[in-house]
Coordinates of C-alpha atoms in Angstrom, one line a residue:
X28 CA -24.5 -17.8 -13.2
X29 CA -22.2 -20.0 -10.9
X30 CA -23.5 -21.0 -7.7
X31 CA -20.8 -22.7 -5.8
X32 CA -20.4 -23.2 -1.9
X33 CA -17.4 -21.9 -0.2
X34 CA -16.0 -22.5 3.2
X35 CA -15.7 -19.7 5.7
X36 CA -11.8 -20.5 6.1
X37 CA -11.3 -20.0 2.5
X38 CA -12.9 -16.7 2.2
X39 CA -11.3 -15.3 5.3
X40 CA -8.1 -16.6 4.0
X41 CA -8.6 -14.7 0.7
X42 CA -9.7 -11.6 2.5
X43 CA -6.8 -11.5 4.9
X44 CA -4.3 -12.0 2.0
X45 CA -5.7 -8.9 0.6
X46 CA -6.0 -6.7 3.7
X47 CA -2.8 -7.6 5.6
X48 CA -0.7 -6.0 3.0
X49 CA -2.9 -3.0 2.9
X50 CA -2.9 -2.7 6.7
X51 CA 1.0 -2.9 6.5
X52 CA 0.9 -0.2 3.8
X53 CA -1.2 1.9 6.0
X54 CA 1.0 1.4 9.1
X55 CA 3.9 2.7 7.0
X56 CA 1.9 5.6 5.4
X57 CA 0.3 6.7 8.8
X58 CA 3.8 6.3 10.5
X59 CA 5.4 8.6 7.8
X60 CA 2.6 10.9 8.4
X61 CA 2.9 10.9 12.1
X62 CA 6.8 11.4 11.8
X63 CA 6.2 14.3 9.3
X64 CA 3.5 15.9 11.5
X65 CA 5.8 15.4 14.6
X66 CA 8.4 17.2 12.8
X67 CA 6.4 20.0 11.6
X68 CA 4.7 20.1 15.0
X69 CA 7.9 21.1 16.4
X70 CA 7.9 24.3 14.1
X71 CA 5.2 27.0 14.7
X72 CA 1.4 26.9 14.6
X73 CA 1.7 29.0 11.5
X74 CA 3.8 26.2 9.8
X75 CA 1.1 23.6 10.8
X76 CA -1.7 25.6 9.5
X77 CA 0.1 26.4 6.2
X78 CA 0.4 22.7 5.8
X79 CA -3.3 22.1 6.8
X80 CA -4.8 24.8 4.3
X81 CA -2.6 23.7 1.3
X82 CA -3.6 19.8 1.9
X83 CA -7.2 20.8 1.7
X84 CA -6.5 22.0 -1.7
X85 CA -4.2 19.4 -2.9
X86 CA -6.3 16.7 -1.4
X87 CA -9.1 17.7 -3.4
X88 CA -7.4 16.9 -6.6
X89 CA -5.8 13.8 -5.1
X90 CA -9.4 12.7 -4.5
X91 CA -10.2 13.0 -8.3
X92 CA -7.3 10.5 -9.0
X93 CA -8.2 8.2 -6.1
X94 CA -11.7 8.1 -7.6
X95 CA -10.7 7.4 -11.0
X96 CA -8.5 4.8 -9.7
X97 CA -11.4 3.1 -8.1
X98 CA -13.2 2.9 -11.4
X99 CA -9.9 1.3 -12.8
X100 CA -9.9 -1.2 -10.0
X101 CA -13.5 -2.4 -10.6
X102 CA -13.1 -2.9 -14.2
X103 CA -9.6 -4.3 -14.0
X104 CA -10.9 -7.0 -11.2
X105 CA -14.0 -7.8 -13.2
X106 CA -11.7 -8.6 -16.1
X107 CA -9.4 -10.3 -14.1
X108 CA -12.3 -12.5 -12.6
X109 CA -13.2 -13.2 -16.3
X110 CA -9.9 -14.3 -17.2
X111 CA -9.4 -11.4 -19.8
X112 CA -5.8 -10.4 -19.2
X113 CA -5.7 -8.2 -22.4
X114 CA -8.8 -6.3 -21.1
X115 CA -7.0 -5.7 -17.9
X116 CA -4.0 -3.9 -19.4
X117 CA -6.3 -1.9 -21.8
X118 CA -8.3 -0.7 -18.8
X119 CA -4.9 0.4 -17.1
X120 CA -3.5 2.0 -20.1
X121 CA -6.6 4.1 -21.1
X122 CA -6.9 5.4 -17.6
X123 CA -3.1 6.2 -17.3
X124 CA -3.1 8.2 -20.5
X125 CA -6.0 10.2 -19.6
X126 CA -5.6 10.9 -16.1
X127 CA -1.7 12.0 -16.1
X128 CA -2.3 14.8 -18.6
X129 CA -5.1 16.1 -16.3
X130 CA -2.6 16.1 -13.4
X131 CA -0.2 18.1 -15.3
X132 CA -2.8 20.7 -16.2
X133 CA -4.3 21.0 -12.7
X134 CA -0.8 21.3 -11.2
X135 CA 0.2 24.0 -13.6
X136 CA -2.8 26.1 -12.8
X137 CA -2.2 25.8 -8.8
X138 CA 1.5 26.4 -9.3
X139 CA 0.6 29.6 -11.0
X140 CA -2.1 30.9 -8.9
X141 CA -1.5 29.6 -5.3
X142 CA -2.5 32.6 -3.5
X143 CA -5.9 32.9 -5.4
X144 CA -7.0 29.5 -4.3
X145 CA -5.7 29.7 -0.7
X146 CA -7.7 32.8 -0.2
X147 CA -10.7 30.6 -0.1
X148 CA -9.5 29.3 3.0
X149 CA -7.8 32.4 4.8
X150 CA -7.3 36.1 4.6
X151 CA -4.2 36.0 6.7
X152 CA -1.1 37.4 4.9
X153 CA 1.4 35.8 6.7
X154 CA -0.6 32.2 6.3
X155 CA -1.0 33.0 2.5
X156 CA 2.7 33.6 2.0
X157 CA 3.8 30.7 3.9
X158 CA 1.2 28.3 2.1
X159 CA 1.8 29.7 -1.4
X160 CA 5.5 28.5 -1.3
X161 CA 4.5 25.3 0.3
X162 CA 1.7 24.7 -2.5
X163 CA 4.0 25.5 -5.4
X164 CA 6.4 22.5 -4.2
X165 CA 3.6 20.0 -3.4
X166 CA 1.8 20.3 -6.7
X167 CA 4.7 19.3 -8.5
X168 CA 3.8 15.8 -7.3
X169 CA 0.3 15.6 -8.7
X170 CA 1.3 13.6 -11.7
X171 CA 3.2 11.2 -9.5
X172 CA 0.2 10.9 -7.3
X173 CA -1.9 10.1 -10.3
X174 CA 0.4 7.4 -11.5
X175 CA 0.8 5.9 -8.1
X176 CA -3.0 5.7 -7.7
X177 CA -3.5 3.9 -11.1
X178 CA -0.5 1.6 -10.5
X179 CA -2.1 0.5 -7.1
X180 CA -5.4 -0.1 -8.9
X181 CA -3.8 -2.3 -11.4
X182 CA -2.3 -4.5 -8.7
X183 CA -5.3 -4.5 -6.6
X184 CA -7.4 -5.4 -9.4
X185 CA -5.2 -8.4 -9.9
X186 CA -5.8 -9.4 -6.2
X187 CA -2.0 -8.1 -5.5
X188 CA -1.8 -5.8 -2.5
X189 CA 1.7 -6.9 -1.7
X190 CA 3.4 -4.9 -4.3
X191 CA 1.6 -1.5 -3.4
X192 CA 2.6 -2.3 0.2
X193 CA 6.3 -2.5 -0.8
X194 CA 5.9 0.6 -3.1
X195 CA 4.4 2.6 -0.1
X196 CA 7.2 1.4 2.3
X197 CA 9.7 2.8 -0.3
X198 CA 7.7 6.0 -0.6
X199 CA 7.4 6.7 3.2
X200 CA 10.7 5.8 4.2
X201 CA 12.1 8.2 1.4
X202 CA 9.6 10.8 2.9
X203 CA 11.0 10.3 6.3
X204 CA 14.5 10.4 5.5
X205 CA 14.4 13.4 3.2
X206 CA 11.8 15.0 5.4
X207 CA 14.3 15.2 8.2
X208 CA 17.3 16.3 6.1
X209 CA 15.2 19.0 4.3
X210 CA 13.3 20.2 7.4
X211 CA 15.9 20.6 10.0
X212 CA 19.2 20.3 7.9
X213 CA 22.1 17.9 8.5
X214 CA 26.0 18.2 8.8
X215 CA 26.0 22.1 9.4
X216 CA 23.6 22.7 6.4
X217 CA 20.5 24.5 7.5
X218 CA 17.0 23.0 7.0
X219 CA 14.2 24.7 4.9
X220 CA 11.6 24.1 7.5
X221 CA 7.9 23.6 6.0
X222 CA 9.4 24.0 2.6
X223 CA 11.7 21.1 3.1
X224 CA 8.6 19.0 4.0
X225 CA 7.1 20.0 0.8
X226 CA 10.0 19.1 -1.5
X227 CA 10.5 15.7 0.5
X228 CA 7.1 14.7 -0.1
X229 CA 7.3 15.5 -3.9
X230 CA 10.6 13.7 -4.2
X231 CA 9.3 10.6 -2.4
X232 CA 6.2 10.5 -4.7
X233 CA 8.3 10.7 -7.8
X234 CA 10.2 7.6 -6.5
X235 CA 7.0 5.7 -5.8
X236 CA 5.6 6.5 -9.3
X237 CA 8.7 5.3 -11.2
X238 CA 9.0 2.3 -9.1
X239 CA 5.6 1.5 -9.4
X240 CA 5.5 1.6 -13.3
X241 CA 8.7 -0.6 -13.5
X242 CA 7.2 -3.3 -11.2
X243 CA 4.0 -3.5 -13.0
X244 CA 6.2 -5.1 -16.1
X245 CA 9.1 -6.4 -14.4
X246 CA 9.9 -8.9 -11.4
X247 CA 8.2 -11.8 -9.7
X248 CA 4.9 -9.8 -9.1
X249 CA 4.5 -8.2 -12.6
X250 CA 0.9 -8.2 -13.9
X251 CA 1.6 -7.0 -17.3
X252 CA 4.3 -8.2 -20.0
X253 CA 6.7 -6.0 -21.7
X254 CA 5.4 -7.0 -24.9
X255 CA 2.2 -5.1 -24.2
X256 CA 4.4 -1.9 -24.3
X257 CA 5.0 -2.4 -27.8
X258 CA 1.4 -1.4 -28.5
X259 CA 0.7 2.1 -29.5
X260 CA 0.6 3.8 -26.3
X261 CA -1.4 7.0 -27.0
X262 CA -4.3 5.5 -28.7
X263 CA -7.4 6.5 -27.0
X264 CA -10.3 3.9 -26.6
X265 CA -13.1 6.2 -25.5
X266 CA -15.8 3.6 -24.8
X267 CA -13.1 2.1 -22.3
X268 CA -12.4 5.4 -20.8
X269 CA -16.1 6.2 -20.5
X270 CA -16.6 3.0 -18.7
X271 CA -14.0 3.7 -16.2
X272 CA -14.8 7.3 -15.5
X273 CA -18.5 6.6 -15.2
X274 CA -17.7 4.6 -12.1
X275 CA -14.7 6.6 -11.2
X276 CA -16.1 10.1 -11.5
X277 CA -18.9 9.4 -9.0
X278 CA -16.4 8.0 -6.7
X279 CA -14.2 11.1 -7.2
X280 CA -17.4 13.4 -6.6
X281 CA -17.8 11.6 -3.5
X282 CA -14.2 12.5 -2.5
X283 CA -14.8 15.9 -3.6
X284 CA -17.7 16.2 -1.2
X285 CA -15.4 15.2 1.5
X286 CA -12.5 17.5 0.4
X287 CA -14.8 20.7 -0.3
X288 CA -16.5 20.0 3.2
X289 CA -13.2 19.9 4.7
X290 CA -12.3 23.3 3.2
X291 CA -15.4 24.7 4.6
X292 CA -14.9 23.1 8.0
X293 CA -11.2 24.3 7.8
X294 CA -12.3 27.8 7.4
X295 CA -15.0 27.5 10.2
X296 CA -12.5 26.0 12.6
X297 CA -9.9 28.7 11.6
X298 CA -12.4 31.3 13.2
X299 CA -11.4 29.6 16.6
X300 CA -7.8 30.3 16.0
X301 CA -4.7 28.5 14.7
X302 CA -4.4 26.6 17.9
X303 CA -7.8 25.0 17.4
X304 CA -7.2 24.3 13.5
X305 CA -3.7 22.7 14.5
X306 CA -5.4 20.6 17.0
X307 CA -8.0 19.5 14.5
X308 CA -5.2 18.7 11.8
X309 CA -3.2 16.6 14.4
X310 CA -6.3 15.1 15.6
X311 CA -7.0 13.8 12.0
X312 CA -3.7 12.0 12.1
X313 CA -4.3 10.5 15.4
X314 CA -7.7 9.1 14.1
X315 CA -6.0 7.7 11.1
X316 CA -3.8 5.3 13.5
X317 CA -6.9 3.5 14.2
X318 CA -8.1 3.5 10.7
X319 CA -5.2 2.0 9.2
X320 CA -6.3 -1.3 10.6
X321 CA -9.6 -1.1 9.1
X322 CA -9.2 0.8 5.6
X323 CA -8.2 -2.7 3.7
X324 CA -11.8 -3.8 4.4
X325 CA -13.2 -1.2 1.9
X326 CA -10.6 -2.1 -0.6
X327 CA -11.3 -5.6 -0.2
X328 CA -15.0 -5.0 -0.8
X329 CA -14.1 -3.1 -4.1
X330 CA -11.9 -5.8 -5.4
X331 CA -13.4 -9.0 -4.2
X332 CA -17.0 -8.1 -5.1
X333 CA -16.1 -7.0 -8.6
X334 CA -14.1 -10.1 -8.9
X335 CA -17.0 -12.4 -7.8
X336 CA -19.2 -10.5 -10.4
X337 CA -16.7 -11.1 -13.1
X338 CA -16.8 -14.8 -12.2
X339 CA -20.6 -14.6 -12.2
X340 CA -20.6 -16.4 -8.8
X341 CA -23.5 -15.3 -6.3
X342 CA -22.5 -17.3 -3.5
X343 CA -18.8 -16.1 -3.6
X344 CA -20.2 -12.5 -3.8
X345 CA -22.5 -12.9 -0.6
X346 CA -19.6 -14.8 1.4
X347 CA -17.0 -12.0 0.6
X348 CA -19.6 -9.5 1.9
X349 CA -20.6 -11.3 5.1
X350 CA -17.0 -12.0 6.1
X351 CA -15.6 -8.7 5.2
X352 CA -18.3 -7.2 7.6
X353 CA -17.9 -9.6 10.4
X354 CA -13.9 -9.1 10.3
X355 CA -14.3 -5.3 10.0
X356 CA -16.7 -5.0 13.0
X357 CA -14.5 -7.0 15.4
X358 CA -11.3 -5.0 14.4
X359 CA -13.3 -1.5 14.7
X360 CA -14.4 -2.6 18.1
X361 CA -10.7 -2.6 19.5
X362 CA -9.7 0.7 17.4
X363 CA -12.8 2.4 18.9
X364 CA -11.8 1.6 22.4
X365 CA -8.2 2.8 21.8
X366 CA -9.4 6.3 20.7
X367 CA -12.0 6.4 23.5
X368 CA -9.6 5.3 26.2
X369 CA -6.2 6.7 25.0
X370 CA -6.7 10.0 23.4
X371 CA -4.1 11.8 25.2
X372 CA -1.6 9.2 24.3
X373 CA -2.2 9.7 20.6
X374 CA -2.1 13.4 20.9
X375 CA 1.1 13.6 23.0
X376 CA 2.8 11.5 20.2
X377 CA 2.3 14.1 17.7
X378 CA 2.8 17.5 19.5
X379 CA 4.2 19.0 22.7
X380 CA 1.8 22.0 22.6
X381 CA -0.4 21.6 25.6
X382 CA -3.0 24.0 24.2
X383 CA -3.3 21.7 21.0
X384 CA -3.4 18.6 22.8
X385 CA -6.2 19.8 25.1
X386 CA -8.5 20.7 22.1
X387 CA -7.4 17.7 20.1
X388 CA -8.1 15.1 22.9
X389 CA -11.7 15.9 22.8
X390 CA -11.7 15.3 19.0
X391 CA -10.0 12.0 19.2
X392 CA -12.3 11.0 21.9
X393 CA -15.5 11.6 20.0
X394 CA -14.3 10.0 17.0
X395 CA -13.8 6.9 18.9
X396 CA -17.4 6.6 19.2
X397 CA -17.9 6.4 15.3
X398 CA -15.4 3.9 14.3
X399 CA -17.7 1.0 13.8
X400 CA -20.6 2.9 11.7
X401 CA -17.8 4.7 9.8
X402 CA -15.8 1.8 8.8
X403 CA -18.8 -0.5 7.9
X404 CA -20.3 2.3 5.8
X405 CA -17.0 2.1 3.8
X406 CA -17.7 -1.4 3.0
X407 CA -21.4 -1.0 2.1
X408 CA -20.7 2.0 -0.2
X409 CA -17.7 0.1 -2.0
X410 CA -20.0 -3.0 -2.4
X411 CA -22.7 -0.8 -4.0
X412 CA -20.0 0.7 -6.2
X413 CA -18.6 -2.5 -7.4
X414 CA -22.4 -3.8 -7.8
X415 CA -23.1 -1.4 -10.4
X416 CA -24.7 1.2 -8.5
X417 CA -22.2 3.9 -9.4
X418 CA -24.1 7.2 -8.2
X419 CA -25.4 5.7 -5.0
X420 CA -22.3 6.0 -2.7
X421 CA -22.1 9.8 -4.0
X422 CA -25.4 10.6 -3.1
X423 CA -25.2 9.0 0.2
X424 CA -22.3 11.3 0.9
X425 CA -23.9 14.4 -0.5
X426 CA -26.9 13.8 1.9
X427 CA -24.5 13.1 4.9
X428 CA -22.0 16.2 4.2
X429 CA -24.1 18.7 2.8
X430 CA -27.4 18.2 4.3
X431 CA -26.2 17.3 7.8
X432 CA -22.4 18.0 8.6
X433 CA -21.8 21.4 6.7
X434 CA -25.3 23.1 7.7
X435 CA -24.9 22.1 11.4
X436 CA -21.4 23.1 11.6
X437 CA -22.1 26.5 10.0
X438 CA -24.7 27.0 12.3
X439 CA -22.7 26.1 15.4
X440 CA -19.8 28.4 14.2
X441 CA -21.6 31.4 12.8
X442 CA -25.0 31.6 14.2
X443 CA -24.9 30.0 17.6
X444 CA -21.1 30.7 18.2
X445 CA -20.9 27.7 20.3
X446 CA -17.6 25.7 21.4
X447 CA -15.5 24.1 18.8
X448 CA -16.4 20.7 20.5
X449 CA -20.0 20.9 18.7
X450 CA -18.3 20.9 15.5
X451 CA -16.8 17.5 16.4
X452 CA -20.4 16.3 17.2
X453 CA -21.4 17.5 13.8
X454 CA -18.9 15.2 12.1
X455 CA -19.9 12.3 14.0
X456 CA -23.6 12.7 13.3
X457 CA -22.7 12.8 9.6
X458 CA -21.0 9.4 9.9
X459 CA -23.9 7.9 11.6
X460 CA -26.4 9.3 9.3
X461 CA -24.4 7.7 6.3
X462 CA -24.1 4.3 7.9
X463 CA -27.9 4.2 8.5
X464 CA -28.6 5.2 4.9
X465 CA -26.3 2.7 3.3
X466 CA -27.9 -0.1 5.2
X467 CA -31.4 0.9 4.2
X468 CA -30.0 1.1 0.5
X469 CA -28.5 -2.4 0.7
X470 CA -31.7 -4.0 2.0
X471 CA -34.1 -2.2 -0.3
X472 CA -32.2 -2.9 -3.3
X473 CA -31.6 -6.6 -2.2
X474 CA -28.0 -6.1 -3.3
X475 CA -26.8 -9.5 -2.0
X476 CA -29.5 -11.3 -4.0
X477 CA -29.4 -9.4 -7.2
X478 CA -25.8 -8.0 -7.8
X479 CA -24.8 -11.3 -9.8
X480 CA -26.9 -12.2 -12.4

């Protein structure tokens, strides 16, 4: 085991080299989402709600691929830290040839049976009709979502976050331009409304996936060589796949907990009416504005922790963690204050509906108070995951979501019949509980002292 001393300046420089492109990537992603939400927000509450319920379904599947990508990132970063370049490619290839067929299968099922899945969320015939059409278009992009997630994992595992940023720029610019044209129409040609938004998203995802695959093997930032493509592509190494998925599946299940809870929460919020649900959807987007500045710290925790473990450097592992936490805390203070002090500004950016703004402002205000514990909890869980505690983040999420958030929200909605405001409080309580639990686990397991052996 290596035990080298590192200066804080060196560590901070390396962290910023990773997170700044991620922050910029999030800026573009959130900007595109805000523009899309703003465009759809000019349509009807029915269209906004249709997009929201479909997103709950598709994001459940997207979370699977993001989870698998986390497993891929961990093993690629460990191989990169150990300077085993062939192993890096092997991990990427095995994950890709196993994940994309799954995406095609799941997408086909949703395309064939959209109404059956959407009935989980709503019984409204109008909402089901609009939502089914929207879903059929969006699920065509699932294979591209899987590819983009794994391309990003390959670059991030090599400590390269600039290229994913450039791909995100391309995807989001494409989505904005195509979205405007297909939603509203141009040059005397009528738009397709909510269906145009779905088509634009799928087309942009295809552009991103193809571009990402090309950049992995060509250009100044390539991480693999063209020679490696000559190897037999569809040769499955089940041990490698098992290793990646044993880390990725718990991460995916953790994401599933969030997505399934979002489905239940969406159904509960829909009982308050489409205006309340629209406010919730737009409030989530407003909250994501502040989150884009801190999301990178979770990625840095995964990549740098795994890299330090691969290098067998205990001091580097601890230095990465401590600096990551410190920088995230400082930035979270500012993002928290922005949500608390300016909720109305955030909501007015995305909708001109006064009723939606009124409800959404309360949501954004409450979420402002949990930014610090929520963001730090992300670092703690990713550090635990990279350290080999594969199931721990999943278990913590289960406790927070299924023992706190969901039971309390259902109690508030269906038994006590309180105002929707109390559902926002249930969400906040869940995040605070998870933060406290993660701290206790880190201390009890002595992760900072035992992760690198």
